[in-house]
PDB file of C-alpha atoms and ligand atoms in Angstrom:
ATOM      1  CA  UNK A   1     -19.309 -16.712  -2.908  1.00 74.00           C
ATOM      2  CA  UNK A   2     -22.139 -16.386  -0.026  1.00 74.00           C
ATOM      3  CA  UNK A   3     -19.593 -16.453   3.360  1.00 74.00           C
ATOM      4  CA  UNK A   4     -21.783 -17.042   6.459  1.00 75.00           C
ATOM      5  CA  UNK A   5     -21.994 -13.923   8.751  1.00 81.00           C
ATOM      6  CA  UNK A   6     -20.417 -16.132  11.915  1.00 80.00           C
ATOM      7  CA  UNK A   7     -17.423 -17.494  10.060  1.00 78.00           C
ATOM      8  CA  UNK A   8     -14.529 -17.335  12.399  1.00 78.00           C
ATOM      9  CA  UNK A   9     -12.289 -16.033   9.286  1.00 81.00           C
ATOM     10  CA  UNK A  10     -15.074 -13.961   7.737  1.00 83.00           C
ATOM     11  CA  UNK A  11     -13.199 -10.574   7.110  1.00 86.00           C
ATOM     12  CA  UNK A  12     -10.244 -12.259   5.471  1.00 85.00           C
ATOM     13  CA  UNK A  13     -12.295 -14.237   3.123  1.00 87.00           C
ATOM     14  CA  UNK A  14     -14.221 -11.551   1.878  1.00 91.00           C
ATOM     15  CA  UNK A  15     -11.057  -9.793   1.432  1.00 94.00           C
ATOM     16  CA  UNK A  16      -9.961 -12.708  -0.654  1.00 95.00           C
ATOM     17  CA  UNK A  17     -13.060 -12.376  -2.420  1.00 95.00           C
ATOM     18  CA  UNK A  18     -12.613  -8.643  -3.814  1.00 96.00           C
ATOM     19  CA  UNK A  19      -9.355  -9.802  -4.956  1.00 97.00           C
ATOM     20  CA  UNK A  20     -10.578 -12.749  -6.911  1.00 97.00           C
ATOM     21  CA  UNK A  21     -13.155 -10.320  -8.087  1.00 97.00           C
ATOM     22  CA  UNK A  22     -10.875  -8.324  -9.133  1.00 98.00           C
ATOM     23  CA  UNK A  23      -8.707 -11.293 -10.924  1.00 98.00           C
ATOM     24  CA  UNK A  24     -12.337 -11.834 -12.878  1.00 97.00           C
ATOM     25  CA  UNK A  25     -12.217  -8.015 -13.683  1.00 98.00           C
ATOM     26  CA  UNK A  26      -8.944  -7.908 -15.634  1.00 98.00           C
ATOM     27  CA  UNK A  27      -7.458  -5.660 -12.626  1.00 98.00           C
ATOM     28  CA  UNK A  28      -5.339  -7.754 -10.446  1.00 98.00           C
ATOM     29  CA  UNK A  29      -2.696 -10.151 -11.747  1.00 97.00           C
ATOM     30  CA  UNK A  30      -2.171 -14.067 -11.240  1.00 97.00           C
ATOM     31  CA  UNK A  31       0.676 -13.519  -9.193  1.00 96.00           C
ATOM     32  CA  UNK A  32      -1.420 -10.589  -7.498  1.00 97.00           C
ATOM     33  CA  UNK A  33      -3.244 -13.360  -5.887  1.00 97.00           C
ATOM     34  CA  UNK A  34      -0.018 -15.382  -4.673  1.00 97.00           C
ATOM     35  CA  UNK A  35       1.111 -12.142  -3.213  1.00 96.00           C
ATOM     36  CA  UNK A  36      -1.900 -11.094  -1.102  1.00 96.00           C
ATOM     37  CA  UNK A  37      -1.119 -15.539   0.086  1.00 96.00           C
ATOM     38  CA  UNK A  38       2.131 -13.765   1.611  1.00 96.00           C
ATOM     39  CA  UNK A  39       0.751 -11.060   2.591  1.00 96.00           C
ATOM     40  CA  UNK A  40      -1.944 -12.590   4.406  1.00 96.00           C
ATOM     41  CA  UNK A  41       0.811 -14.847   6.385  1.00 96.00           C
ATOM     42  CA  UNK A  42       2.298 -11.667   8.004  1.00 97.00           C
ATOM     43  CA  UNK A  43      -1.363 -10.338   9.157  1.00 96.00           C
ATOM     44  CA  UNK A  44      -1.481 -13.342  10.692  1.00 94.00           C
ATOM     45  CA  UNK A  45       1.604 -13.101  12.385  1.00 96.00           C
ATOM     46  CA  UNK A  46       1.096  -9.443  13.285  1.00 97.00           C
ATOM     47  CA  UNK A  47      -2.375 -10.103  14.713  1.00 95.00           C
ATOM     48  CA  UNK A  48      -4.470  -8.935  11.859  1.00 95.00           C
ATOM     49  CA  UNK A  49      -4.943  -5.458  13.085  1.00 96.00           C
ATOM     50  CA  UNK A  50      -3.288  -1.761  13.418  1.00 98.00           C
ATOM     51  CA  UNK A  51      -0.624  -1.779  15.941  1.00 98.00           C
ATOM     52  CA  UNK A  52       1.273   1.451  17.154  1.00 98.00           C
ATOM     53  CA  UNK A  53       4.793   1.366  15.039  1.00 98.00           C
ATOM     54  CA  UNK A  54       2.244   1.303  11.874  1.00 98.00           C
ATOM     55  CA  UNK A  55      -0.150   3.576  13.488  1.00 98.00           C
ATOM     56  CA  UNK A  56       2.956   5.953  14.429  1.00 98.00           C
ATOM     57  CA  UNK A  57       4.416   5.722  10.544  1.00 98.00           C
ATOM     58  CA  UNK A  58       1.059   6.336   8.973  1.00 98.00           C
ATOM     59  CA  UNK A  59       0.933   9.662  10.739  1.00 98.00           C
ATOM     60  CA  UNK A  60       4.820  10.620   9.138  1.00 98.00           C
ATOM     61  CA  UNK A  61       3.613   8.868   6.021  1.00 98.00           C
ATOM     62  CA  UNK A  62       0.493  11.300   6.187  1.00 98.00           C
ATOM     63  CA  UNK A  63       2.500  14.250   7.176  1.00 98.00           C
ATOM     64  CA  UNK A  64       4.427  13.896   4.437  1.00 98.00           C
ATOM     65  CA  UNK A  65       2.038  13.797   2.036  1.00 98.00           C
ATOM     66  CA  UNK A  66       0.400  17.093   3.220  1.00 98.00           C
ATOM     67  CA  UNK A  67       3.921  18.570   3.245  1.00 98.00           C
ATOM     68  CA  UNK A  68       4.861  17.468  -0.401  1.00 98.00           C
ATOM     69  CA  UNK A  69       4.881  19.797  -3.507  1.00 98.00           C
ATOM     70  CA  UNK A  70       4.038  16.671  -5.927  1.00 98.00           C
ATOM     71  CA  UNK A  71       2.261  14.060  -3.997  1.00 98.00           C
ATOM     72  CA  UNK A  72       1.787  10.691  -6.212  1.00 98.00           C
ATOM     73  CA  UNK A  73      -0.347   7.606  -5.045  1.00 98.00           C
ATOM     74  CA  UNK A  74       0.748   4.409  -7.136  1.00 98.00           C
ATOM     75  CA  UNK A  75      -1.709   2.092  -7.621  1.00 98.00           C
ATOM     76  CA  UNK A  76      -1.361  -1.372  -8.737  1.00 97.00           C
ATOM     77  CA  UNK A  77      -3.946  -4.146  -9.406  1.00 98.00           C
ATOM     78  CA  UNK A  78      -4.512  -5.532  -5.995  1.00 98.00           C
ATOM     79  CA  UNK A  79      -4.531  -1.534  -4.266  1.00 98.00           C
ATOM     80  CA  UNK A  80      -7.387  -1.010  -7.471  1.00 98.00           C
ATOM     81  CA  UNK A  81      -9.286  -4.346  -6.253  1.00 98.00           C
ATOM     82  CA  UNK A  82      -9.036  -3.600  -2.424  1.00 98.00           C
ATOM     83  CA  UNK A  83      -9.502  -0.040  -1.306  1.00 98.00           C
ATOM     84  CA  UNK A  84     -10.693   1.777  -5.029  1.00 98.00           C
ATOM     85  CA  UNK A  85     -12.944   4.360  -3.260  1.00 98.00           C
ATOM     86  CA  UNK A  86     -10.603   5.200  -0.117  1.00 98.00           C
ATOM     87  CA  UNK A  87      -7.211   6.069  -2.626  1.00 98.00           C
ATOM     88  CA  UNK A  88      -9.717   8.516  -4.358  1.00 98.00           C
ATOM     89  CA  UNK A  89     -10.587   9.860  -1.099  1.00 98.00           C
ATOM     90  CA  UNK A  90      -7.058   9.885   0.449  1.00 98.00           C
ATOM     91  CA  UNK A  91      -5.900  11.451  -2.811  1.00 98.00           C
ATOM     92  CA  UNK A  92      -8.669  14.216  -2.469  1.00 98.00           C
ATOM     93  CA  UNK A  93      -7.392  14.849   1.149  1.00 98.00           C
ATOM     94  CA  UNK A  94      -3.611  15.233   0.365  1.00 98.00           C
ATOM     95  CA  UNK A  95      -4.413  16.361  -2.852  1.00 98.00           C
ATOM     96  CA  UNK A  96      -2.014  14.278  -4.944  1.00 98.00           C
ATOM     97  CA  UNK A  97      -2.434  12.343  -8.315  1.00 98.00           C
ATOM     98  CA  UNK A  98      -3.230   9.027  -8.738  1.00 98.00           C
ATOM     99  CA  UNK A  99      -1.054   7.198 -11.129  1.00 98.00           C
ATOM    100  CA  UNK A 100      -1.321   3.208 -12.116  1.00 98.00           C
ATOM    101  CA  UNK A 101       1.847   1.620 -12.132  1.00 97.00           C
ATOM    102  CA  UNK A 102       2.061  -2.247 -12.746  1.00 97.00           C
ATOM    103  CA  UNK A 103       4.649  -4.838 -12.352  1.00 95.00           C
ATOM    104  CA  UNK A 104       2.514  -7.040 -14.996  1.00 95.00           C
ATOM    105  CA  UNK A 105       1.655  -4.321 -17.018  1.00 95.00           C
ATOM    106  CA  UNK A 106      -0.554  -4.752 -19.859  1.00 96.00           C
ATOM    107  CA  UNK A 107      -2.568  -2.210 -21.728  1.00 97.00           C
ATOM    108  CA  UNK A 108      -6.211  -4.188 -20.643  1.00 97.00           C
ATOM    109  CA  UNK A 109      -5.092  -4.239 -17.328  1.00 98.00           C
ATOM    110  CA  UNK A 110      -4.157  -0.257 -17.253  1.00 97.00           C
ATOM    111  CA  UNK A 111      -7.412   0.923 -18.763  1.00 98.00           C
ATOM    112  CA  UNK A 112      -9.729  -1.522 -16.571  1.00 98.00           C
ATOM    113  CA  UNK A 113      -7.729  -0.143 -13.613  1.00 98.00           C
ATOM    114  CA  UNK A 114      -8.225   3.271 -15.078  1.00 98.00           C
ATOM    115  CA  UNK A 115     -11.789   2.832 -15.498  1.00 98.00           C
ATOM    116  CA  UNK A 116     -12.047   1.223 -12.318  1.00 98.00           C
ATOM    117  CA  UNK A 117     -10.545   4.187 -10.297  1.00 98.00           C
ATOM    118  CA  UNK A 118     -13.182   6.596 -12.391  1.00 98.00           C
ATOM    119  CA  UNK A 119     -15.878   4.708 -11.416  1.00 98.00           C
ATOM    120  CA  UNK A 120     -15.094   5.245  -7.455  1.00 98.00           C
ATOM    121  CA  UNK A 121     -14.534   8.740  -8.235  1.00 98.00           C
ATOM    122  CA  UNK A 122     -11.191   9.540  -9.774  1.00 98.00           C
ATOM    123  CA  UNK A 123     -11.206  12.460 -11.832  1.00 98.00           C
ATOM    124  CA  UNK A 124      -7.431  11.696 -13.122  1.00 98.00           C
ATOM    125  CA  UNK A 125      -5.705   8.960 -13.490  1.00 98.00           C
ATOM    126  CA  UNK A 126      -2.053   8.925 -14.706  1.00 98.00           C
ATOM    127  CA  UNK A 127       0.214   6.395 -16.126  1.00 98.00           C
ATOM    128  CA  UNK A 128      -2.610   4.812 -18.415  1.00 98.00           C
ATOM    129  CA  UNK A 129      -1.163   4.166 -22.263  1.00 96.00           C
ATOM    130  CA  UNK A 130       0.670   6.727 -24.169  1.00 96.00           C
ATOM    131  CA  UNK A 131       0.737   8.702 -20.545  1.00 97.00           C
ATOM    132  CA  UNK A 132       3.261   6.226 -18.978  1.00 97.00           C
ATOM    133  CA  UNK A 133       5.920   8.120 -21.426  1.00 96.00           C
ATOM    134  CA  UNK A 134       8.937   8.362 -18.872  1.00 97.00           C
ATOM    135  CA  UNK A 135      11.299   6.035 -17.771  1.00 95.00           C
ATOM    136  CA  UNK A 136      12.843   5.493 -14.235  1.00 94.00           C
ATOM    137  CA  UNK A 137      16.637   5.174 -14.899  1.00 88.00           C
ATOM    138  CA  UNK A 138      18.245   2.176 -13.723  1.00 84.00           C
ATOM    139  CA  UNK A 139      15.050   0.098 -13.646  1.00 90.00           C
ATOM    140  CA  UNK A 140      14.379  -2.843 -16.105  1.00 87.00           C
ATOM    141  CA  UNK A 141      11.038  -3.904 -15.001  1.00 90.00           C
ATOM    142  CA  UNK A 142       7.574  -2.495 -16.506  1.00 90.00           C
ATOM    143  CA  UNK A 143       7.521  -0.892 -13.279  1.00 91.00           C
ATOM    144  CA  UNK A 144      10.147   1.369 -14.879  1.00 93.00           C
ATOM    145  CA  UNK A 145       7.598   2.715 -16.995  1.00 95.00           C
ATOM    146  CA  UNK A 146       5.741   6.150 -15.359  1.00 97.00           C
ATOM    147  CA  UNK A 147       3.800   9.407 -16.031  1.00 98.00           C
ATOM    148  CA  UNK A 148       5.925  12.712 -16.360  1.00 98.00           C
ATOM    149  CA  UNK A 149       3.041  14.751 -14.760  1.00 97.00           C
ATOM    150  CA  UNK A 150       2.969  12.031 -11.656  1.00 98.00           C
ATOM    151  CA  UNK A 151       5.886   9.668 -10.346  1.00 97.00           C
ATOM    152  CA  UNK A 152       8.333  11.242 -12.595  1.00 97.00           C
ATOM    153  CA  UNK A 153       8.328  14.788 -10.897  1.00 98.00           C
ATOM    154  CA  UNK A 154       6.588  13.557  -7.676  1.00 98.00           C
ATOM    155  CA  UNK A 155       8.948  14.496  -4.027  1.00 98.00           C
ATOM    156  CA  UNK A 156       6.229  11.453  -2.211  1.00 98.00           C
ATOM    157  CA  UNK A 157       5.294   8.714  -3.786  1.00 98.00           C
ATOM    158  CA  UNK A 158       3.331   6.331  -1.726  1.00 98.00           C
ATOM    159  CA  UNK A 159       3.426   2.554  -3.143  1.00 97.00           C
ATOM    160  CA  UNK A 160       1.232   0.125  -1.637  1.00 96.00           C
ATOM    161  CA  UNK A 161       2.501  -3.719  -2.328  1.00 91.00           C
ATOM    162  CA  UNK A 162       5.382  -2.965  -4.148  1.00 85.00           C
ATOM    163  CA  UNK A 163       8.618  -4.772  -5.154  1.00 78.00           C
ATOM    164  CA  UNK A 164      11.846  -3.519  -3.610  1.00 81.00           C
ATOM    165  CA  UNK A 165      13.648  -2.715  -7.276  1.00 89.00           C
ATOM    166  CA  UNK A 166      11.031   0.425  -7.708  1.00 92.00           C
ATOM    167  CA  UNK A 167      11.555   1.603  -4.296  1.00 94.00           C
ATOM    168  CA  UNK A 168      15.180   1.938  -3.974  1.00 94.00           C
ATOM    169  CA  UNK A 169      15.300   3.096  -7.616  1.00 94.00           C
ATOM    170  CA  UNK A 170      12.786   5.789  -6.562  1.00 96.00           C
ATOM    171  CA  UNK A 171      14.847   6.652  -3.648  1.00 96.00           C
ATOM    172  CA  UNK A 172      18.071   7.375  -5.666  1.00 95.00           C
ATOM    173  CA  UNK A 173      16.018   9.790  -7.286  1.00 95.00           C
ATOM    174  CA  UNK A 174      15.531  11.312  -4.375  1.00 97.00           C
ATOM    175  CA  UNK A 175      12.264  11.045  -3.624  1.00 97.00           C
ATOM    176  CA  UNK A 176      10.382   9.972  -0.337  1.00 98.00           C
ATOM    177  CA  UNK A 177       9.113   6.499  -0.832  1.00 98.00           C
ATOM    178  CA  UNK A 178       6.171   5.377   1.518  1.00 98.00           C
ATOM    179  CA  UNK A 179       5.486   1.894   1.595  1.00 98.00           C
ATOM    180  CA  UNK A 180       2.610  -0.179   3.185  1.00 98.00           C
ATOM    181  CA  UNK A 181       3.749  -3.541   3.327  1.00 98.00           C
ATOM    182  CA  UNK A 182       2.902  -6.518   5.580  1.00 98.00           C
ATOM    183  CA  UNK A 183       6.358  -8.180   5.216  1.00 97.00           C
ATOM    184  CA  UNK A 184       8.880  -5.731   7.341  1.00 97.00           C
ATOM    185  CA  UNK A 185      11.389  -8.227   6.016  1.00 96.00           C
ATOM    186  CA  UNK A 186      10.940  -7.009   2.693  1.00 96.00           C
ATOM    187  CA  UNK A 187      13.438  -4.940   0.332  1.00 95.00           C
ATOM    188  CA  UNK A 188      10.753  -2.525  -0.322  1.00 96.00           C
ATOM    189  CA  UNK A 189      10.120  -2.051   3.630  1.00 97.00           C
ATOM    190  CA  UNK A 190      13.931  -2.280   3.884  1.00 97.00           C
ATOM    191  CA  UNK A 191      14.577   0.596   1.290  1.00 96.00           C
ATOM    192  CA  UNK A 192      11.359   2.613   1.876  1.00 97.00           C
ATOM    193  CA  UNK A 193      11.462   6.015   3.546  1.00 98.00           C
ATOM    194  CA  UNK A 194       8.452   4.994   5.740  1.00 98.00           C
ATOM    195  CA  UNK A 195       6.980   1.691   6.133  1.00 98.00           C
ATOM    196  CA  UNK A 196       3.647   1.035   7.143  1.00 98.00           C
ATOM    197  CA  UNK A 197       3.536  -2.594   8.205  1.00 98.00           C
ATOM    198  CA  UNK A 198      -0.240  -3.046   8.047  1.00 98.00           C
ATOM    199  CA  UNK A 199      -2.603  -3.958   5.553  1.00 98.00           C
ATOM    200  CA  UNK A 200      -3.283  -1.944   2.874  1.00 98.00           C
ATOM    201  CA  UNK A 201      -7.429  -2.633   3.735  1.00 98.00           C
ATOM    202  CA  UNK A 202      -6.879  -0.869   6.816  1.00 98.00           C
ATOM    203  CA  UNK A 203      -4.104   1.410   6.189  1.00 98.00           C
ATOM    204  CA  UNK A 204      -5.911   3.514   3.437  1.00 98.00           C
ATOM    205  CA  UNK A 205      -9.268   3.992   5.357  1.00 98.00           C
ATOM    206  CA  UNK A 206      -7.204   4.955   8.657  1.00 98.00           C
ATOM    207  CA  UNK A 207      -4.923   7.443   6.470  1.00 98.00           C
ATOM    208  CA  UNK A 208      -7.805   9.240   4.813  1.00 98.00           C
ATOM    209  CA  UNK A 209      -9.318   9.898   8.801  1.00 98.00           C
ATOM    210  CA  UNK A 210      -5.496  11.284   9.890  1.00 98.00           C
ATOM    211  CA  UNK A 211      -5.532  13.708   6.789  1.00 98.00           C
ATOM    212  CA  UNK A 212      -8.813  14.899   7.722  1.00 98.00           C
ATOM    213  CA  UNK A 213      -7.190  15.772  11.092  1.00 98.00           C
ATOM    214  CA  UNK A 214      -3.498  16.362  10.274  1.00 98.00           C
ATOM    215  CA  UNK A 215      -4.320  18.869   7.313  1.00 97.00           C
ATOM    216  CA  UNK A 216      -5.445  21.416  10.104  1.00 98.00           C
ATOM    217  CA  UNK A 217      -1.782  21.305  11.301  1.00 98.00           C
ATOM    218  CA  UNK A 218       0.399  23.669  10.756  1.00 98.00           C
ATOM    219  CA  UNK A 219       3.721  23.181   8.317  1.00 98.00           C
ATOM    220  CA  UNK A 220       6.295  23.275  11.236  1.00 98.00           C
ATOM    221  CA  UNK A 221       3.635  20.635  13.237  1.00 98.00           C
ATOM    222  CA  UNK A 222       3.782  18.153  10.108  1.00 98.00           C
ATOM    223  CA  UNK A 223       7.279  18.655   9.830  1.00 98.00           C
ATOM    224  CA  UNK A 224       8.173  17.894  13.600  1.00 98.00           C
ATOM    225  CA  UNK A 225       5.682  14.488  13.009  1.00 98.00           C
ATOM    226  CA  UNK A 226       8.324  13.856  10.345  1.00 98.00           C
ATOM    227  CA  UNK A 227      11.384  14.773  11.696  1.00 97.00           C
ATOM    228  CA  UNK A 228      10.657  12.211  14.789  1.00 98.00           C
ATOM    229  CA  UNK A 229      10.145   9.265  13.027  1.00 98.00           C
ATOM    230  CA  UNK A 230      12.638   6.917  12.303  1.00 98.00           C
ATOM    231  CA  UNK A 231      12.002   4.140   9.674  1.00 98.00           C
ATOM    232  CA  UNK A 232      14.607   1.577  11.466  1.00 98.00           C
ATOM    233  CA  UNK A 233      12.863   1.521  14.535  1.00 98.00           C
ATOM    234  CA  UNK A 234       9.663   0.877  13.429  1.00 98.00           C
ATOM    235  CA  UNK A 235      11.144  -2.081  11.179  1.00 98.00           C
ATOM    236  CA  UNK A 236      12.617  -3.180  14.462  1.00 98.00           C
ATOM    237  CA  UNK A 237       9.430  -2.790  16.702  1.00 98.00           C
ATOM    238  CA  UNK A 238       7.365  -4.426  13.800  1.00 98.00           C
ATOM    239  CA  UNK A 239       9.437  -7.829  14.208  1.00 98.00           C
ATOM    240  CA  UNK A 240       9.882  -7.254  17.988  1.00 98.00           C
ATOM    241  CA  UNK A 241       6.230  -7.355  18.128  1.00 98.00           C
ATOM    242  CA  UNK A 242       5.524 -10.336  16.119  1.00 98.00           C
ATOM    243  CA  UNK A 243       8.808 -12.147  18.404  1.00 97.00           C
ATOM    244  CA  UNK A 244       6.852 -11.474  21.120  1.00 96.00           C
ATOM    245  CA  UNK A 245       3.483 -12.609  20.334  1.00 96.00           C
ATOM    246  CA  UNK A 246       4.829 -16.319  19.046  1.00 96.00           C
ATOM    247  CA  UNK A 247       7.042 -15.944  22.273  1.00 95.00           C
ATOM    248  CA  UNK A 248       3.473 -15.807  24.232  1.00 93.00           C
ATOM    249  CA  UNK A 249       1.887 -17.987  21.580  1.00 92.00           C
ATOM    250  CA  UNK A 250       4.308 -20.523  22.030  1.00 93.00           C
ATOM    251  CA  UNK A 251       4.137 -21.035  25.662  1.00 94.00           C
ATOM    252  CA  UNK A 252       0.337 -21.091  25.725  1.00 93.00           C
ATOM    253  CA  UNK A 253      -2.464 -23.970  25.212  1.00 92.00           C
ATOM    254  CA  UNK A 254      -2.460 -24.166  21.494  1.00 90.00           C
ATOM    255  CA  UNK A 255      -5.506 -26.958  21.126  1.00 91.00           C
ATOM    256  CA  UNK A 256      -8.882 -25.918  20.483  1.00 88.00           C
ATOM    257  CA  UNK A 257     -10.215 -29.251  21.873  1.00 92.00           C
TER     258      UNK A 257
HETATM  259  O1  LIG B   1      -0.677  -5.183 -10.420  1.00 70.92           O
HETATM  260  P1  LIG B   1       0.876  -5.004 -10.608  1.00 70.92           P
HETATM  261  O2  LIG B   1       1.000  -6.264 -11.865  1.00 70.92           O
HETATM  262  O3  LIG B   1       2.168  -4.339 -10.198  1.00 70.92           O
HETATM  263  O4  LIG B   1       1.513  -7.085  -9.748  1.00 70.92           O
HETATM  264  C1  LIG B   1       1.409  -6.525  -8.072  1.00 70.92           C
HETATM  265  C2  LIG B   1       1.783  -7.282  -7.379  1.00 70.92           C
HETATM  266  C3  LIG B   1       1.541  -7.363  -5.760  1.00 70.92           C
HETATM  267  C4  LIG B   1       1.835  -8.936  -7.655  1.00 70.92           C
HETATM  268  C5  LIG B   1       3.406  -7.159  -7.137  1.00 70.92           C
HETATM  269  O5  LIG B   1       3.947  -6.124  -7.209  1.00 70.92           O
HETATM  270  C6  LIG B   1       4.794  -8.396  -6.560  1.00 70.92           C
HETATM  271  O6  LIG B   1       4.729  -9.403  -7.040  1.00 70.92           O
HETATM  272  O7  LIG B   1       4.457  -7.803  -5.227  1.00 70.92           O
HETATM  273  P2  LIG B   1       5.334  -9.138  -4.511  1.00 70.92           P
HETATM  274  O8  LIG B   1       6.688  -8.734  -4.337  1.00 70.92           O
HETATM  275  O9  LIG B   1       4.714 -10.478  -4.238  1.00 70.92           O
HETATM  276  O10 LIG B   1       5.308  -7.992  -3.062  1.00 70.92           O
HETATM  277  C7  LIG B   1       4.465  -7.481  -2.371  1.00 70.92           C
HETATM  278  C8  LIG B   1       4.543  -7.423  -1.186  1.00 70.92           C
HETATM  279  O11 LIG B   1       3.041  -7.085  -0.498  1.00 70.92           O
HETATM  280  C9  LIG B   1       4.726  -8.629  -0.081  1.00 70.92           C
HETATM  281  O12 LIG B   1       5.499  -8.521   0.832  1.00 70.92           O
HETATM  282  C10 LIG B   1       3.399  -9.004   0.462  1.00 70.92           C
HETATM  283  O13 LIG B   1       3.749  -9.283   1.969  1.00 70.92           O
HETATM  284  C11 LIG B   1       2.474  -7.913   0.534  1.00 70.92           C
HETATM  285  N1  LIG B   1       0.996  -7.718   1.075  1.00 70.92           N
HETATM  286  C12 LIG B   1       0.457  -8.592   0.224  1.00 70.92           C
HETATM  287  N2  LIG B   1      -0.550  -7.964   0.480  1.00 70.92           N
HETATM  288  C13 LIG B   1      -0.915  -7.212   0.854  1.00 70.92           C
HETATM  289  C14 LIG B   1       0.333  -6.684   1.362  1.00 70.92           C
HETATM  290  N3  LIG B   1       0.827  -5.493   2.114  1.00 70.92           N
HETATM  291  C15 LIG B   1       0.017  -5.242   2.413  1.00 70.92           C
HETATM  292  N4  LIG B   1      -1.352  -5.215   2.127  1.00 70.92           N
HETATM  293  C16 LIG B   1      -1.941  -6.493   1.919  1.00 70.92           C
HETATM  294  N5  LIG B   1      -2.804  -6.570   1.533  1.00 70.92           N
END
């Protein structure tokens, strides 16, 4: 669909178009379109820009990925549709594996996402077909099916747009879980080790840039970035940011005319 260049909501409409295209290509689940709407609402409240609490969480996330022995980036339908090239770039920069992991798992979607990621430069994509032969204990959704070479043995897993159950299950397995979730109140956000409260379309490209710089840091410098990070504080800051924005807005003139 053509969106006028001067449209005040152009960026947001273009993101929607990517998801709709992704849905038509068989990458995105219909429920993914609804999930995006919830994300948009929180993005609106946050101000549709990367806030300092998200930036700090990204630093910790990149440090964790660079320090990891077996880092894995978990990819679902929405992430594949929105930032395929950037996911591949990030995986390259931090030397992580890419694994497809779907809540609404079907063979067709697995394969469509695999093909799409390869078209965007991925050399290897785990978690497709027979490769998803391992199981995450105590998890009953389709997300339990993982690759024995990927998420099963990972020490750090990046999970953009997640549902809380798997984050909790992965934490119970002793893994560091990095979530990207616009909703600071979600179970995922609260269960993750590091939560980036920001839009995946802004987060992944920024993480690529940070990884390029941070991979020159020593292990002890990266460890100190990670040590100083406090996820509870991040979530509190995100909520306080939303509250203060609403406070300011509620005492200003809101009508356009
Ligand atoms: O592709 P599948 O089959 O794995 O399914 C993916 C969805 C997203 C449908 C599935 O994981 C799901 O139902 O997720 P939830 O429980 O709706 O949670 C998604 C979370 O992501 C919500 O908290 C949203 O606020 C958030 N979110 C939505 N869009 C974005 C986002 N966070 C960051 N960036 C976004 N663009």
